[in-house]
Amino acid sequence: MDAHEFAKWAGHFDIASITVPTATPTASASKNAVAAAANESAEDDKVIIGLTAKKETDFKNWYRQLLIKAEMLEYYDVSGCYVLRPNSYSIWEYIQQHFDAGIKKLGVRNCYFPMFVTEDMLQKEKDHIEGFAPEVAWVTKAGQSNLDKPVAIRPTSETVMYPTYAKWIKSWRDLPLRLNQWCNVVRWEFKNPLPFIRTREFLWQEGHTAFATKAEADVEVRHILQLYADVYEQLLAVPMMQGIKSHKEKFAGGLYTTTIEGFVPSTGRGIQAGTSHCLGQNFANMFDITFLDDQHQSQKVWQNSWGLSTRTLGVLCMIHGDNKGLVLPPRVAHTQVVVMPVGITARTTEQERLALTKAATDLVAILNAAGVRATDDCRTQVTPGYKFNHWELRGIPIRLEIGPRDLAKKETRAVRRDTGEACNLSVAEIVVSTQKLLDTMQSEMLARATAERDSRIREIMLFENGFVEALNAKCMVVSPWCNREACEDWVKDNSARQDDGSDAPIDEKEPSMGAKTLCLPFAYNEDPSRKFKEGTKCFACDKPADLWALWGRSY
Amino acid sequence: MDAHEFAKWAGHFDIASITVPTATPTASASKNAVAAAANESAEDDKVIIGLTAKKETDFKNWYRQLLIKAEMLEYYDVSGCYVLRPNSYSIWEYIQQHFDAGIKKLGVRNCYFPMFVTEDMLQKEKDHIEGFAPEVAWVTKAGQSNLDKPVAIRPTSETVMYPTYAKWIKSWRDLPLRLNQWCNVVRWEFKNPLPFIRTREFLWQEGHTAFATKAEADVEVRHILQLYADVYEQLLAVPMMQGIKSHKEKFAGGLYTTTIEGFVPSTGRGIQAGTSHCLGQNFANMFDITFLDDQHQSQKVWQNSWGLSTRTLGVLCMIHGDNKGLVLPPRVAHTQVVVMPVGITARTTEQERLALTKAATDLVAILNAAGVRATDDCRTQVTPGYKFNHWELRGIPIRLEIGPRDLAKKETRAVRRDTGEACNLSVAEIVVSTQKLLDTMQSEMLARATAERDSRIREIMLFENGFVEALNAKCMVVSPWCNREACEDWVKDNSARQDDGSDAPIDEKEPSMGAKTLCLPFAYNEDPSRKFKEGTKCFACDKPADLWALWGRSY
């Protein structure tokens, strides 16, 4: 064949007519992306595009509609598994970049351990395996053959990594060892799945570190917890309560667990948002991870592990979404600003229409050049009203409208997604104005969510005096507690709501579960002004109060 | 408890004495990292730290020693699975950043689909499943229970994603749909595993795109292939041959496959380094992925899929490593420069030693501030010679030495890892000189590898005239070929080397496998000057020659 014939044979493409693109086709690519991402065909006019369920009265359906219609998520034919579409995955990418930079500054390095773990290794830490065993997925077959020895899929990687840690760590000079990995894990839960919140497969990072001393481990535990809180508060505009878990609630096999706890006002349930564990020397014992110190004495290492998952995405949606759809904090919005021409009627000339379109695309170019993530929507086959709903559903922080009068005044009308407030901005200063507006939105979203969360915490000194009422009023409760597991169990059993006798399916009844300790909050327990008066009793039994505990129904 | 008692209870850590660090402890963290990463205890003096196998004569053992001793990889107790240590994973991170930025510019967006796929979906495309079925790993059990329906782990995600593509794509306005995901895949191979090159689990990206027209698909196929070639050539300094696969070698179920082919001179074997497939409408047929065009006619989409994996890391090591260890192209070296004091003897005063150490750490700070990734090695418990070997083993591109005379002259002695060449650089201009040296190394490494690869390609016009000899001389062969599968099989059968009767294990005999078509290279076939003369016959049979084919033994 000659070159042309080869091309035709090779796939019937005409090589002569193909130029491998060198310039970045940004405009057309983003336009295509907009079109592809935004399209509803004419046939769908009969389909209701916006949300029909209300967040206040039908949270369960509201949440699922939100995720589907805002194109965050798609269902899948394996129960408990979901597709993360670009609109949610891009948020995860912002979280990854932010957190990864934070831990790299600490000297943590990324690695990747295998997904599979043998039964022998999985069994090594008794408490740990008791905690995870019922949810472990097993590979028993490959092709047509059964495996001699089935392998498990990691529910978390302690048992995958620590045998190797034992090999690598010989001397105090090998410490600290600080590794992290970004990966998927599988926990074959039998509870009802809930997108992002409780899924059989999820993405996360897991850090696993080893130190010569407990003091170093303790410092890192709290430092990582703060990084986790920063992800939620600085990126996702969601407030977190930092604390330590009760012995009952801590990581199976660890020494103590610190946690950030979120709260979903719509359902009145707390949600564990990220955990940073000190494993103590428990796994060092089980996996024989020892080192020679500088006196040539054999010591066991002190270890931490810490994880943050795509549950973050669910928390974001639950807190900030509203009845129009998603509301994205600007820092994690893939598209921060959408610019569109408006005021085009039957009497608008083609020249005027083109001028408005050009003004829109010029504005987008100016904003993008300044690092604001902007796109235009100049589609002609849908109305402005349709576009408003479309972008509001997807949570885009700012809409900039350019109508004939705006064009004449060299202005644009800016509408905030979170409050609906509108104002006119001059095009000449649009970059600064827009950046300022985005920053304002980011901080106000956090402030509003924090005020809401704070209004939902009640201090209850005696169980009978309003503990269950507080839960039923969708609040969390802070109480003086004796720190005994028997009391913890009693509170849980006695704060479950009676069956209301409705026909609601079993997971509608979940909010009537009993309360658990969400955490023992640092803010309360490390605050000398909150020290208990002499003789203060536990709120739920007659033992002395030992510390403040935050209670709530939870995911 | 009061705050202090709480702290003691909470994990026996003394909260009062803990400050959650706010300043980034860079120096100590990196020092610790250096110490941790670099340490061999005194006991290991008896262990030979460097490589003992020679690349030229014992490649198999050289490669494995390199990966272990340069701390790229660790073995694991599930066969075919390996640990990617930070020294290799950091290279993968550079590759990810580079390629991810390239596809984002094209308008491709990242997403994440589930790892599990049902049997129904896996079976949908007949040729595809025939290709992958024998290597698919099946989850049949969770906890103690058997699953009603076993699920497979993705060997590649066409069958995971395309049912959902069928759902999403209704109209020409939904196109193009261009998604990518970074994930792990599992192929339970029964051939001997080879770290990075053939593993049962590996990391990759897989792009899956759908278009309204074949022409768009064809353009993207080649564009992606060029991005893949850029990863190897611009980042890893490894030359690639771009071409199309024969019908026999193409992706199971696809229309045509384009590929970048590498070559490992030490073993004389080609290696498939990345593939960009046009799937045609085959999967659209099987998964019913149709759209209404702008004439309201139902059409099938045209699809591509393209993948690049952690095999890249193995190719890098095989090409650039030498008998001292790894040799890292500067662009993917986590540490580009190591600075160390030298010339310290028993007569060096403490003051002089401190001055040399300070000079080293100052230099590191200057380089890091300018974006050069530098670290120091001022350990006192090991000799300079030990340090030289240590960093050379790990492939660090430049070593800067500061001895007493250098200090006096405000100079430093720079030694290149790739050539061993040394030169003196003035400290005053160290940033510019170092950057220049790194750039030179990067381009020279590619140039040398390209020249070596080019010297190993022989044009053979007749099978009997040197085809097998060329393979045995560790070369690839370019020949005029008839493009018939029967001929392709014949060449493979007739170019296997006879069993040499040695005791070598079966995978030592692999280099004596027969040759396959590595690709039909674009450089030859799209070059009008290489058009066949009238009457040119296939090199291996009496049929007319149709196109140029690149043949070789391969991984």
Short mmCIF file of C-alpha atoms in Angstrom, two decimals, chain B residues 187-554:
data_model
loop_
_atom_site.label_atom_id
_atom_site.label_comp_id
_atom_site.label_asym_id
_atom_site.label_seq_id
_atom_site.Cartn_x
_atom_site.Cartn_y
_atom_site.Cartn_z
CA ARG B 187 -5.94 -9.67 35.05
CA TRP B 188 -5.26 -12.99 36.69
CA GLU B 189 -2.54 -14.03 34.30
CA PHE B 190 -1.01 -17.45 34.41
CA LYS B 191 2.16 -16.51 32.54
CA ASN B 192 5.15 -15.71 34.72
CA PRO B 193 4.73 -12.33 36.30
CA LEU B 194 7.35 -9.64 35.75
CA PRO B 195 7.36 -6.61 38.03
CA PHE B 196 5.73 -3.57 36.41
CA ILE B 197 5.61 -5.34 33.05
CA ARG B 198 3.19 -8.19 33.69
CA THR B 199 1.40 -8.10 37.03
CA ARG B 200 -1.95 -9.38 38.16
CA GLU B 201 -3.01 -6.01 39.47
CA PHE B 202 -1.79 -2.78 37.96
CA LEU B 203 -2.63 0.88 37.91
CA TRP B 204 -3.60 2.73 34.78
CA GLN B 205 -5.79 5.31 33.18
CA GLU B 206 -8.49 4.26 30.74
CA GLY B 207 -10.18 6.78 28.49
CA HIS B 208 -13.55 5.95 26.95
CA THR B 209 -14.99 8.30 24.40
CA ALA B 210 -18.01 8.35 22.09
CA PHE B 211 -18.49 10.42 18.96
CA ALA B 212 -21.13 11.02 16.34
CA THR B 213 -18.69 10.46 13.49
CA LYS B 214 -15.81 8.15 12.76
CA ALA B 215 -13.66 11.04 11.66
CA GLU B 216 -13.74 12.58 15.13
CA ALA B 217 -12.90 9.23 16.67
CA ASP B 218 -9.97 8.76 14.31
CA VAL B 219 -8.54 12.18 15.17
CA GLU B 220 -8.67 11.49 18.88
CA VAL B 221 -7.06 8.06 18.52
CA ARG B 222 -3.94 9.61 17.03
CA HIS B 223 -3.94 12.59 19.34
CA ILE B 224 -3.99 10.38 22.41
CA LEU B 225 -1.27 8.18 20.94
CA GLN B 226 0.90 11.25 20.56
CA LEU B 227 0.23 12.19 24.20
CA TYR B 228 1.35 8.68 25.17
CA ALA B 229 4.48 8.99 23.08
CA ASP B 230 5.13 12.34 24.78
CA VAL B 231 4.94 10.72 28.21
CA TYR B 232 7.65 8.28 27.26
CA GLU B 233 9.80 10.59 25.18
CA GLN B 234 9.46 13.88 27.03
CA LEU B 235 9.20 12.60 30.60
CA LEU B 236 10.86 9.19 30.64
CA ALA B 237 13.42 9.84 27.88
CA VAL B 238 12.44 6.59 26.14
CA PRO B 239 11.86 6.52 22.37
CA MET B 240 8.67 5.02 21.01
CA MET B 241 7.62 3.70 17.61
CA GLN B 242 4.05 4.70 16.75
CA GLY B 243 1.99 2.44 14.57
CA ILE B 244 -1.11 0.36 14.13
CA LYS B 245 -1.56 -3.22 15.25
CA SER B 246 -2.23 -6.06 12.83
CA HIS B 247 -5.74 -7.47 12.88
CA LYS B 248 -4.49 -10.39 14.93
CA GLU B 249 -2.87 -8.19 17.57
CA LYS B 250 -5.53 -5.53 17.91
CA PHE B 251 -7.81 -5.07 20.93
CA ALA B 252 -10.37 -7.86 21.23
CA GLY B 253 -13.68 -6.40 20.04
CA GLY B 254 -12.27 -3.19 18.60
CA LEU B 255 -11.98 -1.86 15.06
CA TYR B 256 -8.29 -0.94 15.01
CA THR B 257 -5.58 -0.41 17.60
CA THR B 258 -2.79 2.14 17.45
CA THR B 259 0.17 1.56 19.67
CA ILE B 260 3.46 2.87 20.89
CA GLU B 261 6.11 0.20 20.92
CA GLY B 262 9.24 0.33 23.00
CA PHE B 263 12.31 -1.83 22.76
CA VAL B 264 14.55 -3.27 25.46
CA PRO B 265 18.04 -3.57 23.95
CA SER B 266 19.32 -5.79 26.75
CA THR B 267 16.89 -8.54 25.90
CA GLY B 268 16.18 -7.63 22.31
CA ARG B 269 12.46 -7.64 22.99
CA GLY B 270 9.83 -5.21 21.96
CA ILE B 271 7.32 -4.02 24.52
CA GLN B 272 3.84 -2.64 23.97
CA ALA B 273 3.96 0.61 25.89
CA GLY B 274 0.49 2.13 25.44
CA THR B 275 -2.53 1.61 23.20
CA SER B 276 -5.17 3.86 21.72
CA HIS B 277 -8.05 1.91 20.15
CA CYS B 278 -10.81 2.81 17.81
CA LEU B 279 -13.65 0.51 18.80
CA GLY B 280 -15.69 1.43 15.76
CA GLN B 281 -19.35 0.73 16.33
CA ASN B 282 -18.82 -2.77 17.71
CA PHE B 283 -19.60 -1.93 21.30
CA ALA B 284 -22.35 0.44 20.22
CA ASN B 285 -23.96 -2.55 18.54
CA MET B 286 -23.60 -4.78 21.55
CA PHE B 287 -24.67 -2.22 24.13
CA ASP B 288 -27.19 -0.44 21.92
CA ILE B 289 -25.55 2.95 22.17
CA THR B 290 -27.50 5.04 19.72
CA PHE B 291 -28.40 8.68 19.23
CA LEU B 292 -30.80 10.73 17.16
CA ASP B 293 -28.89 12.86 14.71
CA ASP B 294 -29.95 16.34 13.66
CA GLN B 295 -32.20 14.75 11.03
CA HIS B 296 -33.83 12.68 13.76
CA GLN B 297 -32.34 9.50 12.38
CA SER B 298 -31.08 6.85 14.77
CA GLN B 299 -27.32 6.35 14.51
CA LYS B 300 -24.77 4.29 16.39
CA VAL B 301 -21.91 6.04 18.10
CA TRP B 302 -18.26 5.61 17.21
CA GLN B 303 -16.10 4.87 20.19
CA ASN B 304 -12.49 4.91 21.32
CA SER B 305 -10.74 3.56 24.37
CA TRP B 306 -7.13 4.17 25.37
CA GLY B 307 -4.93 3.09 28.26
CA LEU B 308 -1.52 3.72 29.80
CA SER B 309 -0.32 1.76 32.82
CA THR B 310 2.37 1.37 35.44
CA ARG B 311 4.17 -0.73 32.87
CA THR B 312 5.76 2.66 32.08
CA LEU B 313 7.84 2.28 35.24
CA GLY B 314 9.28 -1.03 34.12
CA VAL B 315 10.20 0.29 30.70
CA LEU B 316 11.98 3.24 32.32
CA CYS B 317 14.06 0.99 34.55
CA MET B 318 14.92 -1.47 31.80
CA ILE B 319 16.08 1.22 29.40
CA HIS B 320 17.95 3.61 31.68
CA GLY B 321 19.24 1.51 34.55
CA ASP B 322 22.88 0.49 34.57
CA ASN B 323 25.15 -1.67 36.68
CA LYS B 324 25.28 0.91 39.43
CA GLY B 325 21.52 1.06 39.64
CA LEU B 326 18.65 3.22 38.48
CA VAL B 327 19.26 6.27 36.30
CA LEU B 328 16.41 8.73 36.54
CA PRO B 329 15.56 11.23 33.83
CA PRO B 330 15.47 14.53 35.74
CA ARG B 331 11.87 15.33 34.86
CA VAL B 332 10.60 12.35 36.86
CA ALA B 333 13.18 12.30 39.63
CA HIS B 334 11.56 12.97 43.01
CA THR B 335 15.00 14.13 44.08
CA GLN B 336 17.00 15.70 41.27
CA VAL B 337 20.07 16.81 43.20
CA VAL B 338 21.77 15.49 46.30
CA VAL B 339 24.31 17.73 48.00
CA MET B 340 26.95 16.41 50.36
CA PRO B 341 30.04 17.54 52.18
CA VAL B 342 33.19 15.63 51.27
CA GLY B 343 36.85 15.71 52.20
CA ILE B 344 36.22 15.43 55.93
CA THR B 345 39.14 13.65 57.57
CA ALA B 346 40.33 13.03 61.13
CA ARG B 347 42.11 16.35 60.93
CA THR B 348 39.02 18.35 59.98
CA THR B 349 37.99 20.59 62.86
CA GLU B 350 34.42 20.63 64.11
CA GLN B 351 34.17 24.22 62.92
CA GLU B 352 35.23 23.27 59.41
CA ARG B 353 32.83 20.33 59.39
CA LEU B 354 29.94 22.56 60.41
CA ALA B 355 30.88 25.06 57.72
CA LEU B 356 30.77 22.34 55.07
CA THR B 357 27.43 21.07 56.39
CA LYS B 358 25.99 24.58 56.38
CA ALA B 359 27.23 25.15 52.84
CA ALA B 360 25.44 21.98 51.79
CA THR B 361 22.15 22.83 53.44
CA ASP B 362 22.31 26.40 52.13
CA LEU B 363 22.78 25.10 48.62
CA VAL B 364 19.79 22.80 49.02
CA ALA B 365 17.66 25.71 50.19
CA ILE B 366 18.70 27.85 47.22
CA LEU B 367 17.94 25.07 44.77
CA ASN B 368 14.59 24.16 46.34
CA ALA B 369 13.52 27.79 46.35
CA ALA B 370 14.19 27.88 42.61
CA GLY B 371 12.11 24.76 42.02
CA VAL B 372 14.97 22.28 41.71
CA ARG B 373 14.22 19.23 43.86
CA ALA B 374 17.26 18.97 46.06
CA THR B 375 18.17 17.31 49.30
CA ASP B 376 21.31 17.04 51.40
CA ASP B 377 23.10 14.06 52.83
CA CYS B 378 25.15 15.17 55.79
CA ARG B 379 25.08 11.89 57.66
CA THR B 380 28.17 11.36 59.73
CA GLN B 381 27.87 7.65 60.33
CA VAL B 382 28.62 6.67 56.72
CA THR B 383 31.45 7.57 54.35
CA PRO B 384 31.24 9.69 51.20
CA GLY B 385 31.90 6.59 49.15
CA TYR B 386 28.95 4.90 50.79
CA LYS B 387 26.80 7.92 50.00
CA PHE B 388 27.94 8.00 46.37
CA ASN B 389 26.84 4.39 45.93
CA HIS B 390 23.62 4.97 47.84
CA TRP B 391 22.37 7.82 45.68
CA GLU B 392 23.69 6.36 42.44
CA LEU B 393 21.77 3.18 43.18
CA ARG B 394 18.62 5.27 43.47
CA GLY B 395 19.33 7.07 40.22
CA ILE B 396 19.54 10.62 41.53
CA PRO B 397 20.56 12.72 38.50
CA ILE B 398 23.12 15.08 40.00
CA ARG B 399 25.45 14.87 42.95
CA LEU B 400 26.95 18.11 44.21
CA GLU B 401 30.00 17.72 46.43
CA ILE B 402 31.40 20.41 48.69
CA GLY B 403 34.88 19.85 50.03
CA PRO B 404 37.17 22.32 51.80
CA ARG B 405 38.70 23.55 48.55
CA ASP B 406 35.27 23.95 46.93
CA LEU B 407 34.14 25.94 49.92
CA ALA B 408 37.14 28.23 49.65
CA LYS B 409 36.58 28.79 45.93
CA LYS B 410 32.79 29.13 46.37
CA GLU B 411 32.35 26.22 44.03
CA THR B 412 30.81 22.80 44.02
CA ARG B 413 31.71 19.71 42.08
CA ALA B 414 28.80 18.39 40.03
CA VAL B 415 28.69 14.74 38.96
CA ARG B 416 26.15 13.46 36.44
CA ARG B 417 24.56 10.12 37.16
CA ASP B 418 24.09 9.16 33.53
CA THR B 419 27.61 9.70 32.21
CA GLY B 420 29.65 10.04 35.38
CA GLU B 421 31.08 13.28 34.02
CA ALA B 422 32.12 15.82 36.59
CA CYS B 423 32.59 19.57 36.43
CA ASN B 424 33.00 22.46 38.81
CA LEU B 425 30.16 24.93 39.11
CA SER B 426 30.27 28.26 40.84
CA VAL B 427 27.83 28.55 43.69
CA ALA B 428 26.87 32.05 42.60
CA GLU B 429 25.22 30.68 39.47
CA ILE B 430 24.28 27.29 40.80
CA VAL B 431 20.58 27.51 39.99
CA VAL B 432 21.04 28.27 36.31
CA SER B 433 23.92 25.80 35.94
CA THR B 434 22.02 23.03 37.64
CA GLN B 435 18.85 23.59 35.64
CA LYS B 436 20.91 23.59 32.48
CA LEU B 437 22.68 20.40 33.47
CA LEU B 438 19.39 18.69 34.26
CA ASP B 439 17.91 19.75 30.91
CA THR B 440 21.01 18.50 29.13
CA MET B 441 20.83 15.17 30.89
CA GLN B 442 17.15 14.82 30.03
CA SER B 443 17.66 15.41 26.32
CA GLU B 444 20.88 13.42 26.10
CA MET B 445 19.29 10.44 27.80
CA LEU B 446 16.55 10.44 25.17
CA ALA B 447 19.07 10.92 22.37
CA ARG B 448 21.25 8.04 23.52
CA ALA B 449 18.28 5.74 23.98
CA THR B 450 16.96 6.69 20.56
CA ALA B 451 20.28 6.05 18.87
CA GLU B 452 20.55 2.68 20.59
CA ARG B 453 17.01 1.74 19.56
CA ASP B 454 17.60 2.89 15.97
CA SER B 455 20.76 0.79 15.76
CA ARG B 456 18.67 -2.24 16.61
CA ILE B 457 16.26 -2.03 13.69
CA ARG B 458 17.19 -4.04 10.61
CA GLU B 459 15.40 -3.88 7.31
CA ILE B 460 15.02 -7.43 6.05
CA MET B 461 13.45 -7.96 2.65
CA LEU B 462 13.52 -11.78 2.72
CA PHE B 463 12.92 -14.02 5.71
CA GLU B 464 15.78 -16.36 4.82
CA ASN B 465 18.20 -13.46 4.56
CA GLY B 466 18.70 -12.71 8.19
CA PHE B 467 15.31 -12.41 9.87
CA VAL B 468 15.98 -14.93 12.62
CA GLU B 469 19.60 -13.89 12.90
CA ALA B 470 18.47 -10.33 13.48
CA LEU B 471 16.15 -11.44 16.28
CA ASN B 472 18.93 -13.51 17.81
CA ALA B 473 21.15 -10.46 17.60
CA LYS B 474 18.57 -8.72 19.75
CA CYS B 475 17.17 -6.58 17.00
CA MET B 476 13.77 -5.72 15.62
CA VAL B 477 13.05 -6.16 11.96
CA VAL B 478 11.14 -4.02 9.50
CA SER B 479 9.93 -5.91 6.48
CA PRO B 480 7.47 -5.64 3.63
CA TRP B 481 4.51 -7.79 4.58
CA CYS B 482 1.40 -9.18 2.92
CA ASN B 483 -0.81 -8.37 5.90
CA ARG B 484 -2.26 -11.90 6.16
CA GLU B 485 -2.76 -13.63 9.49
CA ALA B 486 -1.68 -17.00 8.12
CA CYS B 487 1.65 -15.48 7.16
CA GLU B 488 1.91 -13.79 10.55
CA ASP B 489 1.46 -17.18 12.23
CA TRP B 490 4.04 -18.75 9.96
CA VAL B 491 6.63 -16.12 10.81
CA LYS B 492 6.01 -16.66 14.52
CA ASP B 493 6.33 -20.43 14.29
CA ASN B 494 9.46 -20.23 12.18
CA SER B 495 11.34 -17.68 14.23
CA ALA B 496 11.23 -19.43 17.57
CA ARG B 497 14.67 -20.42 18.64
CA GLN B 498 15.34 -24.10 19.14
CA ASP B 499 15.49 -25.16 22.75
CA ASP B 500 19.10 -24.63 23.69
CA GLY B 501 18.88 -27.61 26.00
CA SER B 502 19.95 -25.61 29.02
CA ASP B 503 18.49 -25.98 32.50
CA ALA B 504 17.16 -22.47 32.34
CA PRO B 505 13.64 -22.17 33.79
CA ILE B 506 10.82 -21.71 31.34
CA ASP B 507 10.89 -17.91 31.41
CA GLU B 508 14.55 -17.84 30.51
CA LYS B 509 13.46 -19.47 27.33
CA GLU B 510 11.02 -16.67 26.54
CA PRO B 511 13.53 -14.72 24.45
CA SER B 512 13.47 -17.62 22.09
CA MET B 513 9.78 -17.20 21.41
CA GLY B 514 8.78 -16.43 17.86
CA ALA B 515 8.44 -12.90 16.60
CA LYS B 516 5.13 -11.14 16.34
CA THR B 517 4.19 -7.99 14.54
CA LEU B 518 4.86 -5.24 17.05
CA CYS B 519 3.12 -2.73 14.85
CA LEU B 520 2.76 -1.44 11.32
CA PRO B 521 4.74 1.74 11.85
CA PHE B 522 3.33 5.08 10.76
CA ALA B 523 6.82 6.41 10.09
CA TYR B 524 7.34 3.81 7.39
CA ASN B 525 3.82 3.44 6.04
CA GLU B 526 2.91 7.10 5.90
CA ASP B 527 6.18 7.99 4.22
CA PRO B 528 5.72 8.35 0.46
CA SER B 529 9.44 7.77 -0.11
CA ARG B 530 9.05 4.28 1.31
CA LYS B 531 6.36 3.21 -1.09
CA PHE B 532 7.02 -0.29 -2.43
CA LYS B 533 8.36 -0.73 -5.93
CA GLU B 534 6.04 -2.53 -8.31
CA GLY B 535 6.12 -6.26 -7.72
CA THR B 536 7.60 -6.20 -4.22
CA LYS B 537 6.74 -9.41 -2.49
CA CYS B 538 6.04 -10.11 1.17
CA PHE B 539 9.31 -10.99 2.91
CA ALA B 540 7.92 -14.27 4.19
CA CYS B 541 5.61 -15.63 1.48
CA ASP B 542 4.98 -15.18 -2.23
CA LYS B 543 2.05 -12.82 -1.89
CA PRO B 544 2.46 -9.16 -2.83
CA ALA B 545 3.79 -6.86 -0.11
CA ASP B 546 1.02 -4.67 1.27
CA LEU B 547 2.70 -2.59 3.97
CA TRP B 548 5.78 -2.36 6.22
CA ALA B 549 5.62 -4.32 9.47
CA LEU B 550 7.86 -4.09 12.53
CA TRP B 551 8.58 -7.53 13.95
CA GLY B 552 10.22 -8.61 17.18
CA ARG B 553 10.26 -10.93 20.12
CA SER B 554 8.32 -9.22 22.82
#
